[in-house]
Amino acid sequence: MMVWRICLVGCLMLVVLGSAMAVIYSQYRYRLLFLEIQKQKKGLDQSNVEWRQLQLDVTTLTDQNKIERNAVDKLKLVMPSRENIIYVKPK
Amino acid sequence: MNVFHAKKMTAAAKDDFTARRRFLTAIMLAGMCVLISRAFFLQVLDKQHYIEIGEAKQVSVVELPAHRGMIKDRNGNPLAVSTVVETIVIDPSALGSEQLTEHELFLIRQRELKKRKEQHSKLTGEQQAAEVSKYKIEKANGIASMETLLQLPKGHIAKLVKEHAINKNFKDNHFYVLAKNIDPERATQIKSLGLLAVTIRQESKRFYPTESVSGHLVGFTGRPPKKGDDNKEMDRKDDIDIGLAGMEAGYEQRLKGTPGKKKVLLDGQRRIIDDIESVQAPIDGQDIELSIDQRLQYLAYRELQRAVTANHAKAGTMVILDAKTGEILACANQPQFNPNNRSELQENLYRNRAITEVFEPGSTVKPFIVAAALDGHYISYNDIFHTHGTFQIGNHTVRDTSNHGSMDLTGVIKHSSNIAVSQMALRMPPQYQHSTYQRLGFGIKPGSGFEGEVRGKLSDYHHWKDFDRAVHAFGYGFNTSALQLARAYTALANDGMLHSVSILKRDDNDDTYIEPPVRVFSPQTARNVRAMMEHVVSKEGTAPEARVDGYTVAGKTGTAKKAGAHGYTENSYFSVFAGMIPAKNPRLIAVVMIDEPHAGEYYGGKVAAPVFARVMAGAMRILAVTPDKQETMPVLLTQNHYTKP
């Protein structure tokens, strides 16, 4: 009877030890995964920042005010007068 | 005897040891108790306190900023974007080397060499001196390059360092903001200089790529007034901007997002070494899509600016509505306001006049009176109105610009006769006239979703006398914003149905409640009045300059005297034009208002109508609306069918 008891306690102690190790391992895995997520997030953030910057560049470059200024100043284009505008209509 | 004595001695000695042992045991037990209780106290009772102290030294919770949402136009073009800019912070005490000894300088150089993985130990005295002089040269070159990159005058940093050494208040400060809003590319170049006392911090900045074109609409963000100045040690919370005007302020909750938090591991100098865990993930702000079409907005902005300058006017405003949905497609104002320019943050410049300011609409409301009188059967289509230039109501006289004689309904609209509409108003009960105005949205907030919109003033009809009824018929005695007036015109454009207006894009998939259109006039009346309004832009009408080649236009001019402190002024006017295009099946509605033109002309037909024509001609092309009056423009017939790419 006594031997059984000792065996049982021993087994339970092993189980407790195993579970403690599992907790430690899962905590360790969690840390690793969290770090990986953070790394990916940083990459995503960086891409986001770049995307916003590019969006801004596109909008600034395609700003109609700017295009018109360049068309008039650099390319010497003029706005056609009312009489010179022709409606092109398919037959 | 001896044995006895020995026995006696042994007993005595035994007694002595027992006492001593007991005494020692007691002391040891007491010591153990003290230790155990102390351990219990530290590890059990006060455990949390010590965990906190430990974590505070090594672990910290830092804020993760959330991106502010973008403001876009209806086609997805950004009108307001947050982007990352860099701030260059220097530690003047570390940047200056005058007060440092050769040995201290060598230690700094040694750190640098260690970082670069070059030989940094076991150097001879001569080698150390050589490294120190190399360090001095490299640092001077680095500072000079940084000055060039930041476009600072030469010697600026050296001057700061010197000032730092002298000024006591400045001396305690180890952080000095050298430059703000630096683009990431330049910041990377500065970083590559490898100066130890230079830190680069990322901050979020709001940019408005369309600048003054849609400045009044989007508004701006800023930091609420706080204590402290820029050059003090930066508080990270200072990075958060909030909307202070326009859509930025009105939709702050949707745009701002929620910052997150994460736990990080710190080193001895409280620098972040590693992330530990996420406490709360940041939630980025939502983007909002305006109903504005940036292309039309630009046209309106450009033409309005031209008109305000040419007419030496005080201000101007233009609103364009989608006649089918009530969405605001453009809303431009003058004087202009560029939200990127902090010096322009003055209330009189950034106020969106089209929505937040009122004016008396003048003759632009006459078509409503005609439609209401027709619908109420107070007049008929065959009625002839006899005018003789003046019309007496009690002690008051109503005047026309000239004696138009007798005229039919079309003539009333075409010549904008005050007398004829006064006669119509006097035929209908004041309650009916008032309720028509009210159903058209006068005196009620238009509900566009723009913060700060005004309701205008429409007085109680119980107090109206005959003359009040007459003046209300030709647009005096009450006031409206340009947006309200444009909204009222949707009732004529949409065969009698008044639309609700919106500054946000109306999406078919969106569940947001949209106020259904309300019937104000019968379809036939609205169509007939629209046909009458087409004559306004004819050669004999009041606004031939509102003509748009290739399209039918229906509109109405308005010229209202401005009210001052002592009644109406003589030389200050609101010049207004409200119209729709194509008149047969309106696609757009526009209201142009020029405030106080002072270049000679002040009639709505001369000042505001040309703006309408120029903007609408461009808008029709942009929106690819088929001309419905091709006989008024040169047409080139082609064999090939043009297909839209």
PDB file of N, CA, C and O in Angstrom, chain B residues 205-229:
ATOM      1  N   LYS B 205       2.822  63.864 -39.399  1.00  0.00           N
ATOM      2  CA  LYS B 205       2.422  65.212 -39.800  1.00  0.00           C
ATOM      3  C   LYS B 205       1.321  65.119 -40.851  1.00  0.00           C
ATOM      4  O   LYS B 205       1.333  64.228 -41.696  1.00  0.00           O
ATOM      5  N   ARG B 206       0.387  66.033 -40.743  1.00  0.00           N
ATOM      6  CA  ARG B 206      -0.746  66.055 -41.663  1.00  0.00           C
ATOM      7  C   ARG B 206      -0.401  66.937 -42.851  1.00  0.00           C
ATOM      8  O   ARG B 206       0.032  68.088 -42.664  1.00  0.00           O
ATOM      9  N   PHE B 207      -0.590  66.411 -44.047  1.00  0.00           N
ATOM     10  CA  PHE B 207      -0.330  67.188 -45.251  1.00  0.00           C
ATOM     11  C   PHE B 207      -1.618  67.352 -46.057  1.00  0.00           C
ATOM     12  O   PHE B 207      -2.450  66.443 -46.101  1.00  0.00           O
ATOM     13  N   TYR B 208      -1.733  68.472 -46.710  1.00  0.00           N
ATOM     14  CA  TYR B 208      -2.899  68.745 -47.542  1.00  0.00           C
ATOM     15  C   TYR B 208      -2.411  68.991 -48.966  1.00  0.00           C
ATOM     16  O   TYR B 208      -2.068  70.122 -49.327  1.00  0.00           O
ATOM     17  N   PRO B 209      -2.340  67.917 -49.772  1.00  0.00           N
ATOM     18  CA  PRO B 209      -1.715  68.056 -51.088  1.00  0.00           C
ATOM     19  C   PRO B 209      -2.418  69.031 -52.020  1.00  0.00           C
ATOM     20  O   PRO B 209      -1.775  69.583 -52.916  1.00  0.00           O
ATOM     21  N   THR B 210      -3.735  69.244 -51.840  1.00  0.00           N
ATOM     22  CA  THR B 210      -4.419  70.169 -52.756  1.00  0.00           C
ATOM     23  C   THR B 210      -4.317  71.614 -52.287  1.00  0.00           C
ATOM     24  O   THR B 210      -4.874  72.514 -52.928  1.00  0.00           O
ATOM     25  N   GLU B 211      -3.642  71.817 -51.180  1.00  0.00           N
ATOM     26  CA  GLU B 211      -3.383  73.150 -50.615  1.00  0.00           C
ATOM     27  C   GLU B 211      -4.667  73.983 -50.508  1.00  0.00           C
ATOM     28  O   GLU B 211      -5.631  73.520 -49.939  1.00  0.00           O
ATOM     29  N   SER B 212      -4.657  75.184 -51.112  1.00  0.00           N
ATOM     30  CA  SER B 212      -5.799  76.074 -50.883  1.00  0.00           C
ATOM     31  C   SER B 212      -7.040  75.695 -51.691  1.00  0.00           C
ATOM     32  O   SER B 212      -8.109  76.261 -51.461  1.00  0.00           O
ATOM     33  N   VAL B 213      -6.921  74.765 -52.628  1.00  0.00           N
ATOM     34  CA  VAL B 213      -8.075  74.427 -53.481  1.00  0.00           C
ATOM     35  C   VAL B 213      -9.239  73.878 -52.638  1.00  0.00           C
ATOM     36  O   VAL B 213     -10.388  74.257 -52.830  1.00  0.00           O
ATOM     37  N   SER B 214      -8.917  73.000 -51.695  1.00  0.00           N
ATOM     38  CA  SER B 214     -10.012  72.485 -50.852  1.00  0.00           C
ATOM     39  C   SER B 214      -9.739  72.752 -49.368  1.00  0.00           C
ATOM     40  O   SER B 214     -10.252  72.049 -48.504  1.00  0.00           O
ATOM     41  N   GLY B 215      -8.944  73.768 -49.103  1.00  0.00           N
ATOM     42  CA  GLY B 215      -8.562  74.099 -47.733  1.00  0.00           C
ATOM     43  C   GLY B 215      -9.732  74.380 -46.810  1.00  0.00           C
ATOM     44  O   GLY B 215      -9.761  73.910 -45.665  1.00  0.00           O
ATOM     45  N   HIS B 216     -10.730  75.136 -47.292  1.00  0.00           N
ATOM     46  CA  HIS B 216     -11.871  75.486 -46.443  1.00  0.00           C
ATOM     47  C   HIS B 216     -12.698  74.261 -46.068  1.00  0.00           C
ATOM     48  O   HIS B 216     -13.360  74.250 -45.043  1.00  0.00           O
ATOM     49  N   LEU B 217     -12.671  73.269 -46.945  1.00  0.00           N
ATOM     50  CA  LEU B 217     -13.481  72.079 -46.687  1.00  0.00           C
ATOM     51  C   LEU B 217     -12.821  71.147 -45.696  1.00  0.00           C
ATOM     52  O   LEU B 217     -13.431  70.741 -44.715  1.00  0.00           O
ATOM     53  N   VAL B 218     -11.568  70.784 -45.968  1.00  0.00           N
ATOM     54  CA  VAL B 218     -10.911  69.802 -45.099  1.00  0.00           C
ATOM     55  C   VAL B 218     -10.548  70.388 -43.742  1.00  0.00           C
ATOM     56  O   VAL B 218     -10.510  69.669 -42.760  1.00  0.00           O
ATOM     57  N   GLY B 219     -10.311  71.686 -43.685  1.00  0.00           N
ATOM     58  CA  GLY B 219      -9.929  72.301 -42.408  1.00  0.00           C
ATOM     59  C   GLY B 219      -8.482  71.977 -42.098  1.00  0.00           C
ATOM     60  O   GLY B 219      -7.670  71.801 -43.014  1.00  0.00           O
ATOM     61  N   PHE B 220      -8.165  71.817 -40.828  1.00  0.00           N
ATOM     62  CA  PHE B 220      -6.780  71.518 -40.464  1.00  0.00           C
ATOM     63  C   PHE B 220      -6.729  70.885 -39.081  1.00  0.00           C
ATOM     64  O   PHE B 220      -7.709  70.919 -38.338  1.00  0.00           O
ATOM     65  N   THR B 221      -5.575  70.307 -38.774  1.00  0.00           N
ATOM     66  CA  THR B 221      -5.383  69.730 -37.435  1.00  0.00           C
ATOM     67  C   THR B 221      -4.303  70.534 -36.722  1.00  0.00           C
ATOM     68  O   THR B 221      -3.554  71.281 -37.350  1.00  0.00           O
ATOM     69  N   GLY B 222      -4.242  70.368 -35.465  1.00  0.00           N
ATOM     70  CA  GLY B 222      -3.212  71.074 -34.708  1.00  0.00           C
ATOM     71  C   GLY B 222      -3.192  70.545 -33.308  1.00  0.00           C
ATOM     72  O   GLY B 222      -3.997  69.678 -32.942  1.00  0.00           O
ATOM     73  N   ARG B 223      -2.277  71.081 -32.545  1.00  0.00           N
ATOM     74  CA  ARG B 223      -2.187  70.652 -31.150  1.00  0.00           C
ATOM     75  C   ARG B 223      -2.925  71.646 -30.282  1.00  0.00           C
ATOM     76  O   ARG B 223      -2.758  72.839 -30.460  1.00  0.00           O
ATOM     77  N   PRO B 224      -3.760  71.136 -29.406  1.00  0.00           N
ATOM     78  CA  PRO B 224      -4.448  72.072 -28.526  1.00  0.00           C
ATOM     79  C   PRO B 224      -3.407  72.854 -27.722  1.00  0.00           C
ATOM     80  O   PRO B 224      -2.354  72.305 -27.375  1.00  0.00           O
ATOM     81  N   PRO B 225      -3.655  74.152 -27.461  1.00  0.00           N
ATOM     82  CA  PRO B 225      -2.654  74.956 -26.765  1.00  0.00           C
ATOM     83  C   PRO B 225      -2.203  74.293 -25.467  1.00  0.00           C
ATOM     84  O   PRO B 225      -3.020  73.849 -24.665  1.00  0.00           O
ATOM     85  N   LYS B 226      -0.895  74.198 -25.304  1.00  0.00           N
ATOM     86  CA  LYS B 226      -0.333  73.534 -24.115  1.00  0.00           C
ATOM     87  C   LYS B 226       0.812  74.346 -23.559  1.00  0.00           C
ATOM     88  O   LYS B 226       1.384  75.168 -24.267  1.00  0.00           O
ATOM     89  N   LYS B 227       1.168  74.045 -22.338  1.00  0.00           N
ATOM     90  CA  LYS B 227       2.306  74.734 -21.737  1.00  0.00           C
ATOM     91  C   LYS B 227       3.614  74.207 -22.332  1.00  0.00           C
ATOM     92  O   LYS B 227       3.657  73.106 -22.844  1.00  0.00           O
ATOM     93  N   GLY B 228       4.631  74.995 -22.236  1.00  0.00           N
ATOM     94  CA  GLY B 228       5.944  74.529 -22.692  1.00  0.00           C
ATOM     95  C   GLY B 228       6.202  74.905 -24.131  1.00  0.00           C
ATOM     96  O   GLY B 228       5.275  75.192 -24.887  1.00  0.00           O
ATOM     97  N   ASP B 229       7.471  74.921 -24.517  1.00  0.00           N
ATOM     98  CA  ASP B 229       7.752  75.253 -25.904  1.00  0.00           C
ATOM     99  C   ASP B 229       8.431  74.072 -26.593  1.00  0.00           C
ATOM    100  O   ASP B 229       8.727  73.047 -25.997  1.00  0.00           O
TER     101      ASP B 229
END
